[in-house]
Amino acid sequence: MEKKIKEDHHQEQQKKEPNSTKNTETTTSSSTHMMNLITTSDHHQMELAGNNMNLSSIFDIPISSPFAYSYFEDHSSNNPNSFLDLLRQDQHQFASSSNSSSFSFNAFPLQNNTNHIFTDLPLSQPVTTKDESSEVVSTTPTSPNATSFSSSSNEADNDNINKEVTVKDQEDGDQHGPKGTKPQLKAKKKQQKKAREARFAFLTKSDIDNLDDGYRWRKYGQKAVKNSPYFILLCRSYYRCTTVGCGVKKRVERSSDDPSIVMTTYEGQHTHPFPMTPRGHIGMLTSPILDHGATTASSSSSFSIPQPRYLLSQHHQPYNIMYNNNSLSMINRSSSSDGSFVNPGSSSFHGFGCDMSQASTSTTAAIRDHGLLQDILTSKIRSDTINTRTNEEDNKCTTIFPGVLFFSGRDRLIYEEFLTGLDN
DNA sequence: CGCCTTTGACCGGCGC
DNA sequence: GCGCCGGTCAAAGGCG
């Protein structure tokens, strides 16, 4: 079987040899153009954005750059103090919603196999692959003043779609009158297709394909992906959330250019709170938010990022990320003199494809999904990053944000090679 | 026994 | 119309 696939693959490659492979274009190359590269120093200096700092300055990248995949590089092998190591220490996670207009981080469980689990960075934007381009629901904000890092809601998106189709239907009706049933049918089908849930994807460097994001998934399919320029046979796995009535899907595949990179694509929004099942481990969560009295109140200007939650926090430090009209700010609540914390722009927290406010309100205090940066930043990072500026000369920037890549010097080279490979 | 993965078959969309 | 491909179905089997 495998042999046959390999043969097929080989034949396919021979067929397509003159041209660049199709699938590579649809997946990886798209990610190439959408990735943003941000370096993180080996010392994990995190640039702390001041209240008046805009996103461009925070990330040292043009915010207008579109990016679909986010990616956390592993440094565990030779960089014991890597950002992700620190993340693992605290076992923080972060997550977000796929179709809300808010951005959030959420705590969630980390797999036991910590040697190879790397943090995933949720996206602020759906993936734009060839067959999914129609599903992109928002444009990347060109400035922090733009629609923030959120993607448009599906509702809005669907509204637009519906309008579009309605207009089309009307046109068809004008042209064909009662005879225009076929085009209408087509339009209807197109509408159905377009109305698919927005997708969000991110990259993870891991040798584990199916990262445990706390939700329960059932694999319902697997396909061989024949898109590697190096004749590497890759498989794409399809998962569905096992919760009844929840139609969230997850697609996992490895990058054809760098098999160590896992591309995970989520589609849809969970219709249920974060699972309390053993797999979710959520009961282990502590509730610093409660302790500090911070809330998960909704806000008009918050981020929305879809996705998975990894890295469960065991001892949360109050730390928040906020997005105001003109600035992104990280606030260290613990630095507050009286320990209190005011979050003027606190976001509504949407867990990985699920409105976590449900979970946090409907469940006991023992379960608290903060949806905050604190959930993924360790105290070390936090302390390091407070009032720390990036050493631009060393090219060791240090920011954390959805859709952003983290690299230290060595890893950045690897990453750049990776991108070069994709471009070629 | 229930849940999960595996895997070949099937279907629909799309490009040629 | 045909073939390719992505996505899904569903039967079979494994595992705890």
mmCIF file of N, CA, C and O (backbone and C1' of nucleotides) in Angstrom, chain A residues 12 16 23 220 223 238 240 249 251, chain C residues 3-11:
data_model
loop_
_atom_site.group_PDB
_atom_site.id
_atom_site.type_symbol
_atom_site.label_atom_id
_atom_site.label_comp_id
_atom_site.label_asym_id
_atom_site.label_seq_id
_atom_site.Cartn_x
_atom_site.Cartn_y
_atom_site.Cartn_z
ATOM 1 N N GLU A 12 3.792 10.893 -10.042
ATOM 2 C CA GLU A 12 3.224 12.233 -9.985
ATOM 3 C C GLU A 12 4.323 13.268 -10.094
ATOM 4 O O GLU A 12 4.224 14.242 -10.821
ATOM 5 N N LYS A 16 4.921 16.118 -12.898
ATOM 6 C CA LYS A 16 4.902 17.539 -12.567
ATOM 7 C C LYS A 16 6.287 18.160 -12.534
ATOM 8 O O LYS A 16 6.436 19.333 -12.265
ATOM 9 N N ASN A 23 0.607 21.392 -5.095
ATOM 10 C CA ASN A 23 0.220 21.461 -3.696
ATOM 11 C C ASN A 23 1.164 22.305 -2.871
ATOM 12 O O ASN A 23 0.777 22.914 -1.895
ATOM 13 N N TYR A 220 -10.916 10.976 11.224
ATOM 14 C CA TYR A 220 -11.886 10.397 10.305
ATOM 15 C C TYR A 220 -11.327 10.244 8.902
ATOM 16 O O TYR A 220 -12.032 9.797 7.994
ATOM 17 N N LYS A 223 -5.066 11.345 4.173
ATOM 18 C CA LYS A 223 -4.737 11.337 2.761
ATOM 19 C C LYS A 223 -3.251 11.524 2.582
ATOM 20 O O LYS A 223 -2.597 12.242 3.322
ATOM 21 N N TYR A 238 -7.223 14.074 9.087
ATOM 22 C CA TYR A 238 -8.422 14.858 9.330
ATOM 23 C C TYR A 238 -9.043 14.432 10.660
ATOM 24 O O TYR A 238 -9.246 13.245 10.903
ATOM 25 N N ARG A 240 -12.075 15.371 13.727
ATOM 26 C CA ARG A 240 -13.297 16.084 14.082
ATOM 27 C C ARG A 240 -13.413 16.095 15.597
ATOM 28 O O ARG A 240 -13.069 15.126 16.271
ATOM 29 N N LYS A 249 -13.350 21.011 12.957
ATOM 30 C CA LYS A 249 -12.450 20.052 12.326
ATOM 31 C C LYS A 249 -11.016 20.532 12.439
ATOM 32 O O LYS A 249 -10.745 21.720 12.554
ATOM 33 N N ARG A 251 -7.149 19.736 10.742
ATOM 34 C CA ARG A 251 -6.370 19.076 9.702
ATOM 35 C C ARG A 251 -4.904 19.197 10.060
ATOM 36 O O ARG A 251 -4.410 20.275 10.347
ATOM 37 P P DG C 3 -10.234 9.346 -17.899
ATOM 38 O "O5'" DG C 3 -9.232 10.111 -16.919
ATOM 39 C "C5'" DG C 3 -8.277 11.006 -17.483
ATOM 40 C "C4'" DG C 3 -7.714 11.899 -16.400
ATOM 41 C "C3'" DG C 3 -7.322 11.176 -15.110
ATOM 42 O "O3'" DG C 3 -6.048 11.635 -14.693
ATOM 43 C "C1'" DG C 3 -8.826 12.941 -14.617
ATOM 44 P P DC C 4 -5.341 10.929 -13.514
ATOM 45 O "O5'" DC C 4 -5.216 12.133 -12.478
ATOM 46 C "C5'" DC C 4 -4.863 13.426 -12.974
ATOM 47 C "C4'" DC C 4 -5.108 14.468 -11.899
ATOM 48 C "C3'" DC C 4 -4.674 14.031 -10.492
ATOM 49 O "O3'" DC C 4 -3.898 15.060 -9.910
ATOM 50 C "C1'" DC C 4 -6.939 14.754 -10.475
ATOM 51 P P DC C 5 -3.081 14.751 -8.640
ATOM 52 O "O5'" DC C 5 -3.994 15.431 -7.518
ATOM 53 C "C5'" DC C 5 -4.480 16.755 -7.732
ATOM 54 C "C4'" DC C 5 -5.510 17.085 -6.681
ATOM 55 C "C3'" DC C 5 -5.176 16.540 -5.289
ATOM 56 O "O3'" DC C 5 -5.210 17.594 -4.354
ATOM 57 C "C1'" DC C 5 -7.407 16.004 -5.904
ATOM 58 P P DG C 6 -4.636 17.386 -2.951
ATOM 59 O "O5'" DG C 6 -5.865 17.904 -2.065
ATOM 60 C "C5'" DG C 6 -6.544 19.087 -2.463
ATOM 61 C "C4'" DG C 6 -7.884 19.166 -1.784
ATOM 62 C "C3'" DG C 6 -7.865 18.867 -0.292
ATOM 63 O "O3'" DG C 6 -8.740 19.775 0.359
ATOM 64 C "C1'" DG C 6 -9.296 17.323 -1.389
ATOM 65 P P DG C 7 -8.802 19.810 1.914
ATOM 66 O "O5'" DG C 7 -10.073 18.905 2.244
ATOM 67 C "C5'" DG C 7 -11.327 19.261 1.658
ATOM 68 C "C4'" DG C 7 -12.329 18.159 1.884
ATOM 69 C "C3'" DG C 7 -12.439 17.626 3.312
ATOM 70 O "O3'" DG C 7 -13.769 17.833 3.767
ATOM 71 C "C1'" DG C 7 -12.379 15.856 1.742
ATOM 72 P P DT C 8 -14.155 17.458 5.241
ATOM 73 O "O5'" DT C 8 -14.898 16.050 5.036
ATOM 74 C "C5'" DT C 8 -15.965 15.979 4.103
ATOM 75 C "C4'" DT C 8 -16.421 14.545 3.960
ATOM 76 C "C3'" DT C 8 -16.729 13.816 5.268
ATOM 77 O "O3'" DT C 8 -18.092 13.435 5.255
ATOM 78 C "C1'" DT C 8 -15.432 12.464 3.803
ATOM 79 P P DC C 9 -18.727 12.737 6.512
ATOM 80 O "O5'" DC C 9 -18.851 11.236 5.975
ATOM 81 C "C5'" DC C 9 -19.314 11.024 4.658
ATOM 82 C "C4'" DC C 9 -19.285 9.545 4.331
ATOM 83 C "C3'" DC C 9 -19.755 8.630 5.464
ATOM 84 O "O3'" DC C 9 -20.617 7.649 4.941
ATOM 85 C "C1'" DC C 9 -17.568 8.000 4.745
ATOM 86 P P DA C 10 -21.683 6.941 5.861
ATOM 87 O "O5'" DA C 10 -20.990 5.516 6.072
ATOM 88 C "C5'" DA C 10 -20.478 4.837 4.936
ATOM 89 C "C4'" DA C 10 -19.568 3.704 5.374
ATOM 90 C "C3'" DA C 10 -19.971 3.009 6.682
ATOM 91 O "O3'" DA C 10 -19.732 1.631 6.564
ATOM 92 C "C1'" DA C 10 -17.768 3.745 6.843
ATOM 93 P P DA C 11 -20.755 0.599 7.277
ATOM 94 O "O5'" DA C 11 -19.940 -0.769 7.108
ATOM 95 C "C5'" DA C 11 -19.262 -1.006 5.877
ATOM 96 C "C4'" DA C 11 -17.887 -1.599 6.131
ATOM 97 C "C3'" DA C 11 -17.844 -2.657 7.244
ATOM 98 O "O3'" DA C 11 -17.066 -3.765 6.800
ATOM 99 C "C1'" DA C 11 -16.274 -0.936 7.690
#
